[in-house]
mmCIF file of C-alpha atoms in Angstrom:
data_model
loop_
_atom_site.group_PDB
_atom_site.id
_atom_site.type_symbol
_atom_site.label_atom_id
_atom_site.label_comp_id
_atom_site.label_asym_id
_atom_site.label_seq_id
_atom_site.Cartn_x
_atom_site.Cartn_y
_atom_site.Cartn_z
ATOM 1 C CA UNK A 767 16.487 185.096 71.694
ATOM 2 C CA UNK A 768 13.588 184.120 69.429
ATOM 3 C CA UNK A 769 13.619 180.718 67.749
ATOM 4 C CA UNK A 770 13.731 180.956 63.968
ATOM 5 C CA UNK A 771 11.029 178.389 63.220
ATOM 6 C CA UNK A 772 10.654 176.494 59.970
ATOM 7 C CA UNK A 773 10.807 179.352 57.465
ATOM 8 C CA UNK A 774 9.300 178.348 54.120
ATOM 9 C CA UNK A 775 9.793 174.553 54.517
ATOM 10 C CA UNK A 776 7.024 172.098 53.606
ATOM 11 C CA UNK A 777 5.504 170.809 56.851
ATOM 12 C CA UNK A 778 3.697 168.040 58.676
ATOM 13 C CA UNK A 779 1.567 169.032 61.689
ATOM 14 C CA UNK A 780 0.091 166.643 64.262
ATOM 15 C CA UNK A 781 -2.459 167.965 66.762
ATOM 16 C CA UNK A 782 -3.712 166.010 69.772
ATOM 17 C CA UNK A 783 -6.858 167.578 71.242
ATOM 18 C CA UNK A 784 -7.365 166.844 74.950
ATOM 19 C CA UNK A 785 -10.930 167.810 75.808
ATOM 20 C CA UNK A 786 -11.837 169.214 79.241
ATOM 21 C CA UNK A 787 -14.977 167.094 79.593
ATOM 22 C CA UNK A 788 -17.099 164.461 77.843
ATOM 23 C CA UNK A 789 -19.323 166.830 75.825
ATOM 24 C CA UNK A 790 -19.513 166.168 72.086
ATOM 25 C CA UNK A 791 -17.205 168.353 70.020
ATOM 26 C CA UNK A 792 -16.047 168.508 66.410
ATOM 27 C CA UNK A 793 -12.261 168.359 66.608
ATOM 28 C CA UNK A 794 -11.846 169.666 63.060
ATOM 29 C CA UNK A 795 -12.950 173.107 64.294
ATOM 30 C CA UNK A 796 -9.783 173.375 66.393
ATOM 31 C CA UNK A 797 -7.242 173.240 63.592
ATOM 32 C CA UNK A 798 -7.813 176.541 61.731
ATOM 33 C CA UNK A 799 -7.351 178.832 64.731
ATOM 34 C CA UNK A 800 -4.394 176.765 65.960
ATOM 35 C CA UNK A 801 -2.588 176.857 62.608
ATOM 36 C CA UNK A 802 -3.240 180.596 62.162
ATOM 37 C CA UNK A 803 -1.924 181.323 65.676
ATOM 38 C CA UNK A 804 1.255 179.366 64.938
ATOM 39 C CA UNK A 805 1.815 181.370 61.748
ATOM 40 C CA UNK A 806 1.241 184.586 63.715
ATOM 41 C CA UNK A 807 3.840 183.381 66.252
ATOM 42 C CA UNK A 808 6.249 182.828 63.323
ATOM 43 C CA UNK A 809 6.592 179.080 63.816
ATOM 44 C CA UNK A 810 6.273 179.017 60.008
ATOM 45 C CA UNK A 811 5.525 181.631 57.369
ATOM 46 C CA UNK A 812 2.032 180.525 56.326
ATOM 47 C CA UNK A 813 -0.263 177.554 56.926
ATOM 48 C CA UNK A 814 -0.282 176.905 53.162
ATOM 49 C CA UNK A 815 3.114 175.223 53.791
ATOM 50 C CA UNK A 816 1.369 172.315 55.504
ATOM 51 C CA UNK A 817 1.237 169.239 53.270
ATOM 52 C CA UNK A 818 0.302 166.688 55.953
ATOM 53 C CA UNK A 819 -2.052 167.581 58.799
ATOM 54 C CA UNK A 820 -3.479 165.188 61.389
ATOM 55 C CA UNK A 821 -5.730 165.863 64.334
ATOM 56 C CA UNK A 822 -6.970 163.310 66.798
ATOM 57 C CA UNK A 823 -8.615 163.169 70.183
ATOM 58 C CA UNK A 824 -6.313 162.552 73.130
ATOM 59 C CA UNK A 825 -7.089 161.795 76.752
ATOM 60 C CA UNK A 826 -9.510 163.987 78.662
ATOM 61 C CA UNK A 827 -7.575 166.625 80.630
ATOM 62 C CA UNK A 828 -8.805 169.088 83.243
ATOM 63 C CA UNK A 829 -8.918 172.486 81.528
ATOM 64 C CA UNK A 830 -8.386 170.879 78.102
ATOM 65 C CA UNK A 831 -5.403 171.505 75.876
ATOM 66 C CA UNK A 832 -3.645 170.854 72.607
ATOM 67 C CA UNK A 833 -0.384 169.066 71.900
ATOM 68 C CA UNK A 834 1.054 170.267 68.591
ATOM 69 C CA UNK A 835 4.078 168.814 66.834
ATOM 70 C CA UNK A 836 5.561 170.248 63.628
ATOM 71 C CA UNK A 837 8.109 168.593 61.343
ATOM 72 C CA UNK A 838 9.817 169.763 58.187
ATOM 73 C CA UNK A 839 9.253 167.340 55.300
#
């Protein structure tokens, strides 16, 4: 059974970017593709619902990765 997601609710999204190595990267480039993919997966209807978005660098992790948390406001 597919989870319903947040529908049309106003949202807060926190993204923790865990880089695979110590090379310099702009973390702001990660958010657009991530938010679009979540809309495509029907976590929410559209990324225009996001009123509060935060992205920060987490610990270095082999292979890299993102931790994404979404809350209804």
